[in-house]
Coordinates of C-alpha atoms in Angstrom, one line a residue:
Chain A
M127 CA 78.6 57.0 97.2
D128 CA 80.5 56.3 93.9
W129 CA 83.6 58.5 94.2
G130 CA 84.9 57.5 90.8
K131 CA 81.7 59.2 89.3
V132 CA 82.2 62.4 91.2
K133 CA 85.7 62.5 90.4
F134 CA 85.0 62.1 86.7
F135 CA 82.3 64.7 86.8
L136 CA 84.5 67.4 88.6
G137 CA 87.3 66.5 86.2
E138 CA 85.1 67.4 83.2
V139 CA 83.9 70.6 84.8
L140 CA 87.5 71.7 85.5
R141 CA 88.7 70.6 82.1
N142 CA 85.9 72.9 80.6
F143 CA 86.5 75.7 82.9
S144 CA 90.3 75.7 82.1
R145 CA 89.9 75.3 78.5
N146 CA 89.2 78.8 77.4
T147 CA 90.6 80.8 80.2
G148 CA 90.4 84.1 78.4
M149 CA 86.7 83.9 77.8
Q150 CA 86.1 82.7 81.4
L151 CA 88.0 85.6 82.8
T152 CA 86.0 88.0 80.6
A153 CA 82.8 86.4 82.0
I154 CA 84.1 86.5 85.5
G155 CA 85.2 90.3 85.1
T156 CA 81.8 91.2 83.7
V157 CA 80.0 89.5 86.5
A158 CA 82.3 91.2 89.1
I159 CA 81.6 94.6 87.6
T160 CA 77.8 93.9 87.4
I161 CA 77.7 92.9 91.0
V162 CA 79.9 95.9 92.1
L163 CA 77.4 98.1 90.5
L164 CA 74.4 96.1 92.0
G165 CA 76.1 96.1 95.3
L166 CA 76.8 99.9 95.3
F167 CA 73.3 100.4 94.2
L168 CA 71.8 98.4 96.9
F169 CA 74.1 100.0 99.4
V170 CA 73.2 103.5 98.3
R171 CA 69.5 102.7 98.2
G172 CA 69.9 101.2 101.8
A173 CA 71.5 104.3 102.9
L174 CA 68.9 106.6 101.3
A175 CA 66.1 104.5 102.7
D176 CA 67.7 104.6 106.2
L177 CA 68.1 108.3 106.0
G178 CA 64.5 108.8 104.7
A179 CA 63.1 106.4 107.3
R180 CA 64.8 108.3 110.0
L181 CA 63.6 111.7 108.8
L182 CA 60.0 110.4 108.4
D183 CA 60.3 108.8 111.8
E184 CA 60.7 112.3 113.3
I185 CA 57.6 113.6 111.5
Q186 CA 54.6 113.7 113.8
V187 CA 51.1 114.9 113.6
S188 CA 50.0 117.9 115.5
A189 CA 46.2 118.1 116.0
Y190 CA 45.4 121.6 117.4
L191 CA 42.2 121.7 119.4
R192 CA 39.5 124.5 119.2
T193 CA 39.8 126.9 122.1
D194 CA 36.2 126.0 123.0
S195 CA 36.7 122.3 122.8
T196 CA 35.1 120.5 125.9
A197 CA 36.7 118.0 128.2
Q198 CA 34.3 115.5 126.8
Q199 CA 35.6 116.1 123.2
V200 CA 39.1 115.7 124.3
A201 CA 38.4 112.4 125.9
A202 CA 36.7 111.2 122.8
I203 CA 39.7 112.3 120.7
E204 CA 42.0 110.5 123.1
H205 CA 39.8 107.4 122.9
F206 CA 39.7 107.5 119.1
L207 CA 43.6 107.7 119.0
A208 CA 43.9 105.0 121.4
R209 CA 42.0 102.6 119.4
D210 CA 43.4 103.4 115.9
P211 CA 45.9 100.6 115.0
R212 CA 48.0 103.0 112.8
V213 CA 48.9 105.2 115.7
A214 CA 52.0 104.5 117.7
S215 CA 51.6 107.0 120.4
A216 CA 49.5 110.1 121.2
Q217 CA 50.2 112.6 123.7
F218 CA 48.0 115.4 125.0
V219 CA 49.9 118.6 125.4
S220 CA 47.9 121.4 127.3
K221 CA 48.3 125.0 126.3
K222 CA 50.2 125.7 129.6
Q223 CA 52.7 122.9 128.7
A224 CA 53.0 124.1 125.1
L225 CA 53.9 127.6 126.4
A226 CA 56.5 126.1 128.7
D227 CA 57.9 124.0 125.9
L228 CA 58.1 127.2 123.8
R229 CA 59.8 129.2 126.5
E230 CA 62.2 126.4 126.8
R231 CA 63.0 126.1 123.0
T232 CA 63.2 129.9 122.6
K233 CA 65.1 130.8 125.7
G234 CA 67.1 134.0 125.3
T235 CA 65.7 134.9 121.8
I236 CA 62.0 135.8 122.6
D237 CA 60.9 137.2 125.9
T238 CA 57.7 135.3 126.6
A239 CA 57.2 137.2 129.7
L240 CA 55.7 140.0 127.5
L241 CA 52.7 137.8 126.7
T242 CA 49.5 138.9 128.7
E243 CA 47.7 135.6 127.9
N244 CA 48.6 132.2 126.5
P245 CA 48.0 132.3 122.7
L246 CA 48.6 128.6 122.2
P247 CA 45.9 126.0 121.9
D248 CA 45.7 122.6 123.5
K249 CA 46.9 119.9 121.1
F250 CA 47.7 116.1 120.6
R251 CA 51.0 115.0 119.5
I252 CA 50.6 112.0 117.4
K253 CA 53.1 109.6 116.0
T254 CA 52.1 106.8 113.5
R255 CA 53.7 103.4 113.3
L256 CA 54.4 103.8 109.6
P257 CA 55.4 107.1 107.8
D258 CA 53.1 106.2 105.0
D259 CA 50.1 106.4 107.4
V260 CA 50.7 110.0 108.4
P261 CA 48.4 111.6 105.7
A262 CA 45.4 109.3 106.4
V263 CA 45.7 109.5 110.2
A264 CA 45.9 113.3 109.8
A265 CA 42.7 113.4 107.7
S266 CA 40.7 111.1 110.0
V267 CA 41.7 113.1 113.0
R268 CA 40.7 116.4 111.3
R269 CA 37.2 115.2 111.0
L270 CA 36.7 114.7 114.9
S271 CA 34.7 117.4 116.6
G272 CA 36.6 119.8 118.7
V273 CA 39.7 119.5 116.4
D274 CA 40.6 122.8 114.8
N275 CA 43.5 122.1 112.6
V276 CA 46.0 119.2 111.9
V277 CA 49.5 120.0 110.8
Y278 CA 52.1 117.4 109.9
G279 CA 54.5 119.0 107.4
Q280 CA 52.4 117.7 104.4
K281 CA 55.0 118.9 101.7
T282 CA 58.0 117.2 103.4
V283 CA 56.2 113.8 104.0
Q284 CA 54.7 113.6 100.5
R285 CA 58.0 114.4 98.9
L286 CA 59.9 111.9 100.8
L287 CA 57.3 109.2 100.1
Q288 CA 57.4 110.1 96.4
L289 CA 61.2 110.1 96.5
G290 CA 61.2 106.7 98.0
A291 CA 58.8 105.3 95.3
V292 CA 60.9 106.9 92.3
L293 CA 64.1 105.3 93.8
R294 CA 62.5 102.1 94.0
R295 CA 61.3 102.1 90.4
I296 CA 64.6 103.3 89.1
G297 CA 66.4 100.7 91.3
I298 CA 64.3 97.9 89.6
G299 CA 65.1 99.2 86.2
V300 CA 68.8 99.5 86.7
I301 CA 69.0 96.1 88.3
A302 CA 67.2 94.5 85.3
V303 CA 69.6 95.9 82.9
F304 CA 72.5 94.7 85.0
F305 CA 71.1 91.4 85.0
A306 CA 70.6 91.2 81.4
V307 CA 74.0 92.4 80.5
A308 CA 75.8 89.9 82.8
G309 CA 73.4 87.1 81.6
I310 CA 74.2 87.6 78.0
I311 CA 77.9 87.7 78.6
I312 CA 77.8 84.4 80.5
A313 CA 75.6 82.9 77.9
N314 CA 78.2 83.8 75.3
T315 CA 80.9 82.5 77.1
I316 CA 79.1 79.1 77.6
R317 CA 78.2 79.0 74.1
L318 CA 81.8 79.1 73.2
T319 CA 82.6 76.4 75.5
V320 CA 79.7 74.4 74.1
F321 CA 81.1 75.1 70.7
A322 CA 84.7 74.0 71.7
R323 CA 83.0 70.9 73.2
R324 CA 80.6 70.1 70.3
R325 CA 82.5 66.8 69.5
E326 CA 82.2 65.6 73.1
I327 CA 78.5 66.5 73.2
A328 CA 77.9 64.8 69.9
I329 CA 79.5 61.6 71.3
M330 CA 77.5 61.9 74.6
Q331 CA 74.3 62.1 72.6
L332 CA 75.4 59.4 70.4
V333 CA 76.1 56.9 73.3
G334 CA 72.8 57.8 75.0
A335 CA 73.6 60.4 77.7
T336 CA 70.5 62.3 78.8
N337 CA 70.2 66.0 78.1
T338 CA 70.2 66.7 81.7
Y339 CA 73.6 65.0 82.1
I340 CA 75.0 66.8 79.1
R341 CA 73.8 70.0 80.5
L342 CA 75.2 69.5 84.1
P343 CA 78.9 70.4 83.4
F344 CA 78.0 73.6 81.6
I345 CA 75.6 74.6 84.3
C346 CA 78.4 74.0 86.9
E347 CA 80.7 76.1 84.8
G348 CA 78.3 79.0 84.6
L349 CA 77.7 78.7 88.3
L350 CA 81.4 78.7 89.0
A351 CA 82.0 81.8 86.7
G352 CA 78.9 83.5 88.5
V353 CA 80.2 82.7 92.0
I354 CA 83.8 83.7 91.4
G355 CA 82.8 87.0 89.8
A356 CA 80.5 87.7 92.7
L357 CA 83.1 86.9 95.3
L358 CA 85.5 89.2 93.5
A359 CA 82.9 91.9 93.5
V360 CA 82.1 91.5 97.2
A361 CA 85.9 91.6 98.0
L362 CA 86.2 94.9 96.0
L363 CA 83.0 96.4 97.7
A364 CA 84.3 95.4 101.2
G365 CA 87.8 96.9 100.4
A366 CA 86.1 100.2 99.1
R367 CA 83.9 100.5 102.1
A368 CA 86.7 100.1 104.6
A369 CA 88.8 102.7 102.7
L370 CA 86.1 105.3 101.9
W371 CA 83.3 105.1 104.6
P372 CA 85.0 106.8 107.4
R373 CA 86.0 109.7 105.2
L374 CA 82.3 109.9 103.8
L375 CA 81.1 110.0 107.5
E376 CA 83.6 112.8 108.2
A377 CA 82.6 114.9 105.1
L378 CA 78.9 114.5 105.5
P379 CA 78.2 114.8 109.3
W380 CA 74.8 116.4 108.7
A381 CA 73.6 113.4 106.7
Q382 CA 73.5 111.4 110.0
L383 CA 74.6 108.4 108.1
T384 CA 74.6 105.1 110.0
L385 CA 77.8 103.2 109.9
M386 CA 76.3 100.5 108.1
P387 CA 72.8 100.8 106.6
V388 CA 72.7 97.3 105.3
D389 CA 74.1 94.2 107.0
P390 CA 77.3 93.5 105.1
R391 CA 77.0 89.7 105.6
V392 CA 73.4 89.6 104.3
L393 CA 74.4 92.0 101.3
A394 CA 77.4 89.7 100.4
G395 CA 75.3 86.6 100.7
E396 CA 72.7 88.1 98.4
L397 CA 75.3 89.2 95.9
V398 CA 76.8 86.0 95.6
A399 CA 73.4 84.4 95.2
V400 CA 72.7 86.8 92.6
G401 CA 76.0 85.9 90.8
A402 CA 75.3 82.1 91.0
A403 CA 71.6 82.7 89.7
I404 CA 72.8 84.6 86.7
G405 CA 75.6 81.9 85.9
V406 CA 73.0 79.0 86.1
V407 CA 70.2 80.6 84.2
A408 CA 72.5 81.9 81.4
S409 CA 74.2 78.7 80.9
W410 CA 71.0 76.7 81.1
I411 CA 69.5 78.8 78.2
S412 CA 72.8 78.7 76.3
V413 CA 73.2 74.9 76.3
G414 CA 69.6 74.3 75.9
R415 CA 69.6 76.1 72.6
H416 CA 72.4 73.9 71.4
L417 CA 70.9 70.6 72.5
R418 CA 67.6 71.4 70.7
T419 CA 69.2 71.9 67.3
Chain B
M274 CA 65.9 43.0 65.8
I275 CA 65.4 45.7 63.2
S276 CA 62.4 46.1 61.0
L277 CA 61.4 49.0 58.7
R278 CA 58.1 49.0 56.9
G279 CA 57.2 51.6 54.2
V280 CA 59.7 54.0 55.6
S281 CA 60.3 57.2 53.7
L282 CA 62.6 60.1 54.6
V283 CA 62.3 63.6 53.3
Y284 CA 64.9 66.1 54.6
P285 CA 63.6 69.5 55.7
N286 CA 65.2 71.1 52.5
G287 CA 63.1 68.9 50.4
V288 CA 65.6 66.1 49.4
R289 CA 63.9 62.8 49.2
A290 CA 66.5 60.6 50.8
L291 CA 64.5 57.3 51.2
E292 CA 61.4 56.0 49.7
N293 CA 59.2 53.1 50.8
I294 CA 61.9 51.1 52.5
N295 CA 61.1 47.6 53.7
L296 CA 63.7 45.8 55.5
E297 CA 63.8 43.0 58.3
I298 CA 67.2 42.1 60.0
T299 CA 67.0 39.3 62.4
K300 CA 69.1 38.8 65.7
G301 CA 72.6 37.9 64.7
D302 CA 72.6 39.0 61.1
F303 CA 75.5 40.7 59.4
V304 CA 74.2 42.9 56.8
F305 CA 76.0 45.2 54.3
L306 CA 74.2 48.3 52.9
V307 CA 75.8 49.0 49.6
G308 CA 75.4 51.7 46.9
D309 CA 77.0 54.8 45.5
S310 CA 77.5 57.9 47.7
G311 CA 74.1 59.8 48.2
T312 CA 71.9 56.8 47.7
G313 CA 70.7 56.9 51.4
K314 CA 73.0 54.3 53.2
S315 CA 73.9 56.7 56.0
S316 CA 70.3 58.2 56.1
L317 CA 69.0 54.7 56.7
L318 CA 71.4 54.2 59.6
R319 CA 70.6 57.6 60.9
L320 CA 67.0 56.7 61.1
L321 CA 67.9 53.6 63.1
Y322 CA 69.7 55.6 65.9
R323 CA 67.1 58.3 65.5
E324 CA 69.4 61.1 64.5
V325 CA 66.6 61.9 62.1
G326 CA 63.0 61.0 62.3
C327 CA 61.2 59.3 59.4
S328 CA 58.6 61.1 57.3
A329 CA 56.4 58.0 56.9
G330 CA 56.4 54.3 57.8
E331 CA 57.2 52.2 60.8
I332 CA 60.6 51.5 62.4
V333 CA 61.3 49.1 65.2
V334 CA 64.8 48.6 66.8
D335 CA 65.3 46.1 69.5
G336 CA 61.5 46.2 70.3
I337 CA 61.5 50.0 70.4
R338 CA 59.1 51.9 68.0
V339 CA 61.6 54.4 66.8
D340 CA 59.3 56.3 64.6
R341 CA 57.0 57.1 67.5
L342 CA 59.9 57.7 69.9
R343 CA 59.6 60.8 72.1
R344 CA 62.6 63.1 72.1
K345 CA 63.3 62.3 75.8
R346 CA 63.4 58.6 75.2
V347 CA 66.1 58.9 72.4
P348 CA 69.0 58.3 74.9
S349 CA 67.6 55.1 76.1
L350 CA 67.3 53.9 72.4
R351 CA 71.0 54.8 71.8
R352 CA 72.0 52.7 74.8
H353 CA 70.8 49.7 73.0
L354 CA 72.9 50.6 70.0
G355 CA 76.7 51.1 69.1
V356 CA 77.6 53.3 66.4
V357 CA 80.8 53.5 64.5
F358 CA 81.9 56.2 61.9
Q359 CA 84.3 56.8 59.1
D360 CA 85.9 59.5 61.1
F361 CA 86.2 57.5 64.4
K362 CA 84.8 60.5 66.4
L363 CA 87.4 60.0 69.2
L364 CA 88.3 62.7 71.7
A365 CA 91.9 63.8 71.0
D366 CA 92.6 64.9 74.7
K367 CA 91.7 61.6 76.2
T368 CA 93.4 58.3 76.2
V369 CA 92.1 55.0 74.6
W370 CA 91.0 54.0 78.0
E371 CA 89.2 57.3 78.8
N372 CA 87.6 57.4 75.4
V373 CA 86.1 54.0 75.9
A374 CA 85.3 54.6 79.6
F375 CA 83.6 57.9 78.5
A376 CA 80.6 56.2 76.9
M377 CA 79.8 54.4 80.2
Q378 CA 80.6 57.4 82.4
V379 CA 78.3 59.8 80.7
T380 CA 75.3 57.3 80.9
G381 CA 75.8 57.1 84.6
A382 CA 77.5 53.6 84.9
H383 CA 78.9 52.8 88.3
T384 CA 82.7 53.0 88.5
R385 CA 82.9 49.4 89.4
D386 CA 81.3 48.4 86.1
V387 CA 83.7 50.7 84.2
M388 CA 86.7 49.1 85.7
R389 CA 85.4 45.6 84.7
Q390 CA 83.9 46.4 81.3
V391 CA 86.7 48.7 79.7
P392 CA 89.5 46.2 79.9
R393 CA 87.2 43.5 78.6
V394 CA 86.4 45.3 75.4
L395 CA 89.8 46.6 75.0
D396 CA 91.0 43.0 75.1
L397 CA 88.3 42.2 72.5
V398 CA 89.6 44.8 70.0
G399 CA 93.2 44.0 70.9
L400 CA 94.2 47.3 72.2
S401 CA 94.9 46.4 76.0
H402 CA 98.5 47.3 75.6
K403 CA 97.8 50.7 74.3
S404 CA 95.1 51.9 76.7
R405 CA 97.2 54.8 78.0
M406 CA 97.9 56.1 74.5
Y407 CA 96.1 59.1 72.8
P408 CA 94.3 58.8 69.5
G409 CA 97.0 60.8 67.9
E410 CA 99.6 58.3 68.7
L411 CA 97.6 55.5 67.1
S412 CA 97.2 54.2 63.4
G413 CA 93.8 54.7 61.7
G414 CA 93.1 51.0 62.4
E415 CA 93.8 51.3 66.1
Q416 CA 91.7 54.5 66.2
Q417 CA 88.8 52.6 64.6
R418 CA 89.2 49.6 67.0
T419 CA 89.0 52.2 69.9
A420 CA 85.8 53.6 68.4
I421 CA 84.6 50.1 68.1
A422 CA 85.5 49.4 71.7
R423 CA 83.6 52.4 72.7
A424 CA 80.5 51.4 70.7
L425 CA 80.4 47.9 72.4
V426 CA 81.3 48.9 76.0
N427 CA 77.7 49.3 77.0
N428 CA 76.9 45.9 75.6
P429 CA 74.6 46.8 72.7
K430 CA 72.7 44.1 70.8
I431 CA 73.2 46.0 67.6
L432 CA 76.4 47.7 66.1
L433 CA 75.8 50.1 63.3
C434 CA 78.8 51.1 61.1
D435 CA 78.8 53.9 58.6
E436 CA 81.8 53.6 56.2
P437 CA 84.0 52.1 59.0
T438 CA 86.9 51.5 56.7
G439 CA 86.5 54.6 54.6
N440 CA 89.6 56.3 56.0
L441 CA 91.7 53.0 56.2
D442 CA 94.4 51.4 54.1
P443 CA 93.7 47.7 52.9
A444 CA 95.7 46.1 55.7
N445 CA 93.7 48.1 58.4
T446 CA 90.6 47.5 56.5
T447 CA 91.2 43.8 56.7
E448 CA 91.8 44.0 60.4
I449 CA 88.6 46.0 61.0
T450 CA 86.4 43.6 59.0
A451 CA 87.8 40.6 60.8
L452 CA 87.0 42.4 64.2
L453 CA 83.5 43.1 63.0
Q454 CA 83.1 39.4 62.0
R455 CA 84.4 38.4 65.5
I456 CA 81.9 40.6 67.2
N457 CA 79.0 39.2 65.0
L458 CA 80.1 35.7 65.9
K459 CA 79.6 36.6 69.7
G460 CA 75.9 37.3 68.8
T461 CA 75.8 41.0 68.0
T462 CA 73.8 42.1 65.0
V463 CA 76.0 44.1 62.7
V464 CA 74.9 46.5 59.9
V465 CA 77.6 48.0 57.8
A466 CA 77.1 50.8 55.3
T467 CA 80.0 50.7 52.9
H468 CA 81.2 51.2 49.2
N469 CA 84.3 49.1 49.7
Q470 CA 83.9 46.4 47.2
A471 CA 86.7 44.2 48.5
V472 CA 85.3 44.0 52.0
V473 CA 81.8 43.0 50.7
D474 CA 83.1 40.5 48.2
R475 CA 85.4 38.8 50.7
M476 CA 82.8 38.3 53.4
R477 CA 80.0 37.0 51.3
R478 CA 77.3 38.0 53.8
R479 CA 73.7 39.6 53.2
V480 CA 74.0 42.6 51.0
V481 CA 71.2 45.2 50.7
R482 CA 71.6 47.4 47.6
L483 CA 70.2 51.1 47.6
E484 CA 69.9 53.1 44.5
D485 CA 68.3 56.6 44.7
G486 CA 66.8 56.0 48.1
R487 CA 65.1 52.6 47.2
I488 CA 66.2 49.2 48.0
T489 CA 66.9 47.3 44.7
T490 CA 68.2 44.0 45.7
D491 CA 68.6 42.1 48.9
E492 CA 70.8 39.0 48.5
E493 CA 71.5 36.3 51.4
R494 CA 75.1 35.9 50.3
G495 CA 75.9 38.7 48.0
Y496 CA 78.7 40.6 46.2
Y497 CA 79.1 44.2 46.0
Y498 CA 78.0 44.2 42.3
L499 CA 74.8 42.6 41.5
G500 CA 75.3 38.8 40.9
L501 CA 79.0 39.2 40.0
G502 CA 82.1 38.2 41.9
Q503 CA 85.0 40.7 42.0
S504 CA 87.0 38.8 39.4
Q505 CA 84.1 38.8 37.0
V506 CA 83.7 42.5 37.3
L507 CA 87.5 43.0 36.7
S508 CA 87.6 40.6 33.7
G509 CA 84.4 42.0 32.4

């Protein structure tokens, strides 16, 4: 290992970095703001997805059987459900049990003793592995003989699934815009550094330095700006979460928010990686444009 | 060492800088390119270190076909050449030592070689005692000596100089001229574009004269003005 070389290289990077402090701070600040927004967005999306997943999780398919269904048909339905890979669990609930459940649930409000006969049908209570499979499973169960009706809260499920898809699309759009803004600002900062160092670049080219070598310090500079900005953002987000989250939980107990819908360490890692990537790509393009002309 | 055959250069803006240049420079030569401003001296040098590509013809420098050189190979050509300019092109925030070492460091030289080679060239140009000074603290001649040291530090076989004494007073001009001669005596091929009559007439070396982008004369031991010594011009 040639430490002299390393020292020279790092010296060049730091010299660049400290040369136009004002512009560097602007770039770092913009990256930080972008990453804070991105982090907030990912966080909110995570919380919503978490909430949605739990709501969807509770949704189950109830397949009511015809009153004249035979034991053979019940066995056939049971067999079908057991073999379907989309089905997580299927439970047969007899009319007797259904009535008992109803009595339990409505205790004190409705006097079920008034009933002269049991009006409830037998049913299967079905849970799917994925919420997305609910409509399809419901449809295929409806076709089985002996099944009278299938109910799964169609409207709710479909709306939740749609909401999820819309959020995903908006999310991708917003993230793309954030990326572009941060990238453009870093690229401009690097362009200023490149301009400030054009004499050095000209000399490097003159004495036969390769374009890769000339690029490297600028790439490192962009990387540094991206990473510092991202770390700043992560610190801000962590501080904000520590201060605001408990109060949010208190204010919205019905939302059943989990304490942390996304793993904070994973999110922090992702955000720093994103910052680094913005820095590298932006500076690469910026220097490349200069070297070609 | 350097060979140009039927070389023409037309800049993108349509200016015809050089037309049908044929020139052979052998190893160890010392050649002056003379002519008025805008006759193509600098353009010819730029072709040699591939700052611009020629429009027609064949250029060979130290065995490399420069006219066919791919962009990615340009750095390897430049490592075979040293180039010196009128404005020195030194970095103001680096010392003499750092300016010279820079040329080695950015081409990936090992630190051990830098430590050995830089003092050697600084000694050659006579600046060992000023290696810690910044360009702003040096005279014009010393700055140009620093630039020459930088051009030589990678041991090029060819040294190209574009108006090396253009910014210097007569005393410094003499000093730089003597240095170039010393470098040539050590075996380096030296090509100097200049319109300094005194330098050319004192040295009496090969003189290639350019007029309107064409070579008009090529003399083995020439003067700045065709066939005339300085005194004859002055008296005539």
